[in-house]
Short mmCIF file of C-alpha atoms in Angstrom, two decimals:
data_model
loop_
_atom_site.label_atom_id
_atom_site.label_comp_id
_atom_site.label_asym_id
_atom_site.label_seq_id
_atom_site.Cartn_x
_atom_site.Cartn_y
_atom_site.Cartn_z
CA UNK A 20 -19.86 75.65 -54.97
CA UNK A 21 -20.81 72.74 -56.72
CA UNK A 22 -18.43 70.47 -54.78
CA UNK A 23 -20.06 72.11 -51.29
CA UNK A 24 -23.85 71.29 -52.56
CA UNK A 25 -22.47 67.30 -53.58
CA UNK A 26 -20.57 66.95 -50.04
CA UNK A 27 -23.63 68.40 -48.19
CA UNK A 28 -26.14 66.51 -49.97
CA UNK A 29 -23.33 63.00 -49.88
CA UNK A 30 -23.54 63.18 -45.87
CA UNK A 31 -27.41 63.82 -45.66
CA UNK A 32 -27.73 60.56 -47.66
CA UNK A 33 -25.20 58.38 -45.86
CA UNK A 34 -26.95 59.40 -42.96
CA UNK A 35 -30.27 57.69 -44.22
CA UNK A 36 -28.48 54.81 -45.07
CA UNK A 37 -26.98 53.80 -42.06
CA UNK A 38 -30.56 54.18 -40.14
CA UNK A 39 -32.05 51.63 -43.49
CA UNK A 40 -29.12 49.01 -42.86
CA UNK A 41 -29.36 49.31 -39.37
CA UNK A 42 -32.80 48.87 -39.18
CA UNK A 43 -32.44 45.79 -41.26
CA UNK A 44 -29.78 44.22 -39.05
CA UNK A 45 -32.28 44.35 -36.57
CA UNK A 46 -34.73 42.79 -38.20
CA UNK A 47 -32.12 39.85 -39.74
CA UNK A 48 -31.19 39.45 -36.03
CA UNK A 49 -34.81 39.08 -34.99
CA UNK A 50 -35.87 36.42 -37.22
CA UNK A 51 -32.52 34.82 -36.52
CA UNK A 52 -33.46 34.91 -32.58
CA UNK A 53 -36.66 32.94 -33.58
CA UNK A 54 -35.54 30.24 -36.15
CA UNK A 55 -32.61 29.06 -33.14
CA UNK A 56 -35.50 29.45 -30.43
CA UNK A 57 -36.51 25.88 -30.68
CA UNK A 58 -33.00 25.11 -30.36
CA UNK A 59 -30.80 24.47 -27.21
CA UNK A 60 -28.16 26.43 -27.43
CA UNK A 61 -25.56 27.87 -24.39
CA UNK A 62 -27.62 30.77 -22.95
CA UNK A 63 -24.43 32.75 -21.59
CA UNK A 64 -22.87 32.56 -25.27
CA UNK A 65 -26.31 33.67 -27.06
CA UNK A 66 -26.42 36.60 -24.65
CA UNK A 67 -22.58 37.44 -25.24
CA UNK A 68 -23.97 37.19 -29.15
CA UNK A 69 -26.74 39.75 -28.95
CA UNK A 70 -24.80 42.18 -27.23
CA UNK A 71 -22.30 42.71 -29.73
CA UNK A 72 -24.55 44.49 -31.77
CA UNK A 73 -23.49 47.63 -30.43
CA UNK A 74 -25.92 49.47 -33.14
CA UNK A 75 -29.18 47.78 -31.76
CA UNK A 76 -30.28 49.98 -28.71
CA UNK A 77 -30.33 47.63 -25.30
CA UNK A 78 -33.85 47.89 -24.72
CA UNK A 79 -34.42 45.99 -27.59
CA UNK A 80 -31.94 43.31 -26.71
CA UNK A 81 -33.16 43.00 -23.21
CA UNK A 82 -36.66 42.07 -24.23
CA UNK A 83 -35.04 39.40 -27.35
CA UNK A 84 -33.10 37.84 -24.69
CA UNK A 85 -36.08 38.07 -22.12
CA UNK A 86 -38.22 36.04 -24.97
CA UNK A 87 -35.72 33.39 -25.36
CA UNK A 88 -35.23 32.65 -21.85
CA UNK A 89 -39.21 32.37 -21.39
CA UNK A 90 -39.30 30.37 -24.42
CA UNK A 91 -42.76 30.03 -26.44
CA UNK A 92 -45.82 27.99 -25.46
CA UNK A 93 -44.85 25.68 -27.81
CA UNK A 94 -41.53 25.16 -27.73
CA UNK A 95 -41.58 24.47 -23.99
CA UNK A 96 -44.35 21.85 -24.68
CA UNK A 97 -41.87 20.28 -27.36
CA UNK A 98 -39.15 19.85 -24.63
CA UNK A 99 -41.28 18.56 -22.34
CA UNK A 100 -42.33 15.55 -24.71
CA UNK A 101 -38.42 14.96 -25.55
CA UNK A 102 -37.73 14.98 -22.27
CA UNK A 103 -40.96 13.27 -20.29
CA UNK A 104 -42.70 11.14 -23.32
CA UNK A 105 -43.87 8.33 -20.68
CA UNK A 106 -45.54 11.40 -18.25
CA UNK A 107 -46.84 12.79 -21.81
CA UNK A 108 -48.34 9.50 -22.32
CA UNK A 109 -49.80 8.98 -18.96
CA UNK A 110 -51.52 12.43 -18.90
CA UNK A 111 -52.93 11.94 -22.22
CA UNK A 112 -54.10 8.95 -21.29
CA UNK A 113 -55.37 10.10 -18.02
CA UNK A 114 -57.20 12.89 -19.64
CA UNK A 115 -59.36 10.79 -21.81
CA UNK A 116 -60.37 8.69 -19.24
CA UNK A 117 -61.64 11.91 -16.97
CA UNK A 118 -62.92 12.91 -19.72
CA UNK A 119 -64.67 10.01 -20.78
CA UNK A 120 -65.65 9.55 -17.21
CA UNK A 121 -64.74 6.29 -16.49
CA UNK A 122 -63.16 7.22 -13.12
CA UNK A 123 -65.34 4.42 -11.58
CA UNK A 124 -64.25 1.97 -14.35
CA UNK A 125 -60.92 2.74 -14.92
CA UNK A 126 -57.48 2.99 -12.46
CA UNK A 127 -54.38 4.64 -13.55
CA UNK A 128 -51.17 4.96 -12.09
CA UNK A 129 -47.48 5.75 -12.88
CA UNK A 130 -44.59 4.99 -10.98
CA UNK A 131 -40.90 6.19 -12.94
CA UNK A 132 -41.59 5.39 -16.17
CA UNK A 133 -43.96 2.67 -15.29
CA UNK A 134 -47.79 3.15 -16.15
CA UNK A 135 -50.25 0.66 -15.21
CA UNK A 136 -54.33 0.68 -16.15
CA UNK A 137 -56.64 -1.58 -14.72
CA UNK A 138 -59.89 -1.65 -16.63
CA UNK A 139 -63.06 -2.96 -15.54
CA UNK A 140 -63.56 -6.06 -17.99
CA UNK A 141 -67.30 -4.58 -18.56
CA UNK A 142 -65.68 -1.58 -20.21
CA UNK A 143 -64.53 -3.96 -22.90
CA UNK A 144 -66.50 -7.48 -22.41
CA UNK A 145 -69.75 -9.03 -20.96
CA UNK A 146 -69.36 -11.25 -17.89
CA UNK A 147 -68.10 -14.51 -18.92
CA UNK A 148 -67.32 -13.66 -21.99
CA UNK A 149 -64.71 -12.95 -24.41
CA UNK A 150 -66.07 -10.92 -27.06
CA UNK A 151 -65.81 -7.03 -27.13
CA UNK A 152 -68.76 -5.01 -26.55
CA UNK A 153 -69.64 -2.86 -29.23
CA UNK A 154 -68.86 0.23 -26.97
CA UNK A 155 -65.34 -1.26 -26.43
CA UNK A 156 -64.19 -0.73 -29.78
CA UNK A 157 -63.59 3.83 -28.94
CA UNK A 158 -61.84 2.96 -25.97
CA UNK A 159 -59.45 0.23 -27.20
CA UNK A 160 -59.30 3.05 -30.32
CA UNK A 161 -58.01 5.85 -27.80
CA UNK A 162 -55.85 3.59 -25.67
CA UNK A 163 -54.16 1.83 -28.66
CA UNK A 164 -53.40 5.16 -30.60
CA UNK A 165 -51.58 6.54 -27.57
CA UNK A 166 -50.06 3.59 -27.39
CA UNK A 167 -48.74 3.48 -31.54
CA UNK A 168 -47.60 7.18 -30.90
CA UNK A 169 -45.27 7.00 -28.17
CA UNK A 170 -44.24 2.95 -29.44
CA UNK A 171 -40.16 3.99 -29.70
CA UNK A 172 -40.45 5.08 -25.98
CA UNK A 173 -42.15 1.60 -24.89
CA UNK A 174 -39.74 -1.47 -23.90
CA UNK A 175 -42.94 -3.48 -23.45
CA UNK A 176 -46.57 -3.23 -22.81
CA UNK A 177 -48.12 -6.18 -20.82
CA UNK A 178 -51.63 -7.21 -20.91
CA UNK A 179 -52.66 -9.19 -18.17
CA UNK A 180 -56.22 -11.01 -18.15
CA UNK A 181 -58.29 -11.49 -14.60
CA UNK A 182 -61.76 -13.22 -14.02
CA UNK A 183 -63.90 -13.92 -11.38
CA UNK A 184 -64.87 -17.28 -10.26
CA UNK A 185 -67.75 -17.60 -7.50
CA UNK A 186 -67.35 -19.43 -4.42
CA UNK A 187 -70.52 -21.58 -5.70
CA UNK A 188 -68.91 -22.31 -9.02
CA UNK A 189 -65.53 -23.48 -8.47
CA UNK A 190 -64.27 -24.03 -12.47
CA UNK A 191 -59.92 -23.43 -12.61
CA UNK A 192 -60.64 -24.63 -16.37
CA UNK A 193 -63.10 -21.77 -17.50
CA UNK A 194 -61.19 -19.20 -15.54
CA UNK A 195 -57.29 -19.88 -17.07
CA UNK A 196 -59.06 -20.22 -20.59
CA UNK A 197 -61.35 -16.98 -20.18
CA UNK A 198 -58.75 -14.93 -18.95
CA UNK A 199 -56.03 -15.40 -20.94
CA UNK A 200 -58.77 -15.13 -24.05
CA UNK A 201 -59.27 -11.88 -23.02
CA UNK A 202 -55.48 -10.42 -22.78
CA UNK A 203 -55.66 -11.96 -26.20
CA UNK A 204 -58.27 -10.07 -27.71
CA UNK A 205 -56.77 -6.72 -26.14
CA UNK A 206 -53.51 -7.71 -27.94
CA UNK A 207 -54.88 -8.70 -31.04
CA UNK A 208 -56.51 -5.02 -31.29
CA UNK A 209 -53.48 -3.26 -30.84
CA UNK A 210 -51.55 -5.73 -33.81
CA UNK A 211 -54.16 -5.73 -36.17
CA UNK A 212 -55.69 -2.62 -35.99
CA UNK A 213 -52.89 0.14 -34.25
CA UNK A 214 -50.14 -1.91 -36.20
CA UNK A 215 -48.48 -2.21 -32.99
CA UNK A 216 -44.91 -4.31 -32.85
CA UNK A 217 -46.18 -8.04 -31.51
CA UNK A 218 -43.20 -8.34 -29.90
CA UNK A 219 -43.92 -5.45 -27.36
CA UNK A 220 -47.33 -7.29 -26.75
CA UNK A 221 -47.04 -9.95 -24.13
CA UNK A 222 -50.47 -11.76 -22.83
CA UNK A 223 -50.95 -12.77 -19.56
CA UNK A 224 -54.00 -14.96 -18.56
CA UNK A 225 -54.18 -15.20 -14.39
CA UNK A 226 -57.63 -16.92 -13.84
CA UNK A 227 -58.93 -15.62 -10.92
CA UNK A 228 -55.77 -15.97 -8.98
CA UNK A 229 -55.35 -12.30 -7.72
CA UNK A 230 -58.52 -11.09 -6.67
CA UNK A 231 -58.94 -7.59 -5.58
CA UNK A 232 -62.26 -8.25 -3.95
CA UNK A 233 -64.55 -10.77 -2.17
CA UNK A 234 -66.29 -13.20 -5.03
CA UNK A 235 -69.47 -13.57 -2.74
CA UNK A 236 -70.85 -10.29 -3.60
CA UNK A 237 -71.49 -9.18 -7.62
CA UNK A 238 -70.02 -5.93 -6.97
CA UNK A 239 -66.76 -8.20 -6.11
CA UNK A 240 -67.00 -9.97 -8.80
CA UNK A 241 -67.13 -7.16 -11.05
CA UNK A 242 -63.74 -5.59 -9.86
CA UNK A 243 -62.01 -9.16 -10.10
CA UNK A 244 -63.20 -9.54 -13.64
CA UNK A 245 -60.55 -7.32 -15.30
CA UNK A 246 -57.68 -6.63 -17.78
CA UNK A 247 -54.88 -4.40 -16.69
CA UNK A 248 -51.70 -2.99 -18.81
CA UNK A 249 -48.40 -2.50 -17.56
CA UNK A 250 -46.37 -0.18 -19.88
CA UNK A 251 -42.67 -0.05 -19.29
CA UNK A 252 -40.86 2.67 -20.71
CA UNK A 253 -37.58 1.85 -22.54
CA UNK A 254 -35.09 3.65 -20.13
CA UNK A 255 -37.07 1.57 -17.10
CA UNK A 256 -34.87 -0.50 -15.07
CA UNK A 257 -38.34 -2.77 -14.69
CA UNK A 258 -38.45 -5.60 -17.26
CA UNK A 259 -41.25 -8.51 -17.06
CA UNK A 260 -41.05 -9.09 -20.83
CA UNK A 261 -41.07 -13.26 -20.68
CA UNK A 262 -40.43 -13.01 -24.23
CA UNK A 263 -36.84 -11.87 -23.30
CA UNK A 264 -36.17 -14.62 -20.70
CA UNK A 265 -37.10 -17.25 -23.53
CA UNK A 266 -34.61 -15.24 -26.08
CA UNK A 267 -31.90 -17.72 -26.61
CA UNK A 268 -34.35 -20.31 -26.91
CA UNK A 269 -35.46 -19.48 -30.23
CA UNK A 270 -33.68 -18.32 -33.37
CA UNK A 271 -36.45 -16.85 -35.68
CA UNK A 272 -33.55 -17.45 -38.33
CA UNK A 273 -33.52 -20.75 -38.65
CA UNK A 274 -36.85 -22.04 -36.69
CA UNK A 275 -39.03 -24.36 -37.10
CA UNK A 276 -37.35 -26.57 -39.07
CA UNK A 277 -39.53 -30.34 -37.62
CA UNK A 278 -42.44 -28.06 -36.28
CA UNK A 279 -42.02 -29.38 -32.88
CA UNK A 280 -40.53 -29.00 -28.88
CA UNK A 281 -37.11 -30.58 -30.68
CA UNK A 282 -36.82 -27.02 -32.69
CA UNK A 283 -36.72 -25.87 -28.96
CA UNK A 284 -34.75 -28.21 -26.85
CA UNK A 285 -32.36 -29.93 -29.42
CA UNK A 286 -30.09 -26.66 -30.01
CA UNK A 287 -30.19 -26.46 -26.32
CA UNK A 288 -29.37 -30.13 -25.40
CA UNK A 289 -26.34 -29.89 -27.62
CA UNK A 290 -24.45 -27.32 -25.95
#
């Protein structure tokens, strides 16, 4: 009788502990599910996976696999910026400046994994000057954070310099000085205070060689008197870094040994 009682009372309890352990398989398989969610992994092999849990009933591994297939908010974000960091970068940057609105003041466009700003130069400087405007200083902040955060996807970020010069006032020596002054100031923002790698910053002064207006009205004037950025992404097949062209003229190594051109042209000459 004894024997009876302990087998009856034996299968009750292994009973039990089948439903505990299986219970906790499916919560070990759960938390599994979510620690490779944020990974890519071959869908048709993680299915294959879940369904050889023949214990866990197949409601329950219809709505696991239904979550990994939808992914969470923040995972698919994630991919996107691993996959897109120069469209990332463009609508961030976009953002701020609808936000800001500067619409008016401000152009954006992106073309592959191009992204070019043109900037009203009264955003960041009076007219005819070269000196930031005290309100110039959040903008240049925003711009030249972006800018630090996605630096590993950038080949190259040029800063080109425009001015205005009136028909009245004809002056090619104020204009080449004034607007290459101010690609320089942009430039020396983004080295000195974002920490930004120099050698991605290449200045550009135009004069007023590329008008986008008429310089006989002050509205014209105003849209010629700019500074634009052209930010090439490192998998872009566009390249108008100058510094590159120039490459094999200079050897940081060794250079300048006089200080002058011959550091330049001598190596060169005696090829």
């Amino acid at each position: 009788m004894a024997r009876q009682r302990k087998s009856s009372g034996g299968g009750g309890g292994g009973q039990a502990w089948l439903n505990t352990y299986a219970d906790m398989v499916t919560l070990l398989l759960t938390f599994f599910v979510l620690m490779i969610s944020m990974s890519q992994i071959d869908e048709e092999k993680f299915n294959a996976f879940l369904e050889s849990f023949q214990n866990i009933d197949k409601e329950v591994i219809e709505e696991i696999i239904a979550n990994q297939q939808g992914g969470g908010e923040g995972s698919g974000n994630n991919q996107n910026l691993d996959e897109a960091p120069m469209d990332t970068l463009f609508e961030k940057l976009q953002e701020y400046v609808e936000q800001s609105q500067m619409q008016d003041s401000v152009t954006m466009a992106k073309i592959e994994d191009v992204i070019y700003i043109r900037f009203d130069s009264a955003i960041f400087f009076k007219a005819n000057e070269y000196t930031l405007r005290d309100d110039a200083y959040e903008v240049l902040d925003f711009i030249g954070s972006g800018l630090k955060e996605y630096e590993k996807e950038i080949k190259v970020i040029n800063i080109l310099g425009h001015t205005a010069n009136p028909a009245y006032e004809q002056d090619p020596e104020r204009t080449w000085r004034l607007s290459g002054e101010r690609a320089a100031v942009v430039a020396n923002y983004f080295e000195l205070n974002k920490k930004i790698d120099n050698m991605k910053l290449v200045t550009l002064g135009y004069g007023d060689n590329f008008p986008v207006a008429p310089n006989d009205t002050e509205d014209g004037m105003r849209k010629n008197r700019r500074v634009e950025l052209v930010i090439i992404g490192k998998d872009s097949n566009v390249d108008t870094n100058i510094y590159d062209a120039l490459a094999e003229l200079y050897n940081n190594d060794e250079y300048p040994k006089q200080g002058d051109v011959n550091d330049v042209l001598l190596p060169q000459l005696s090829k």
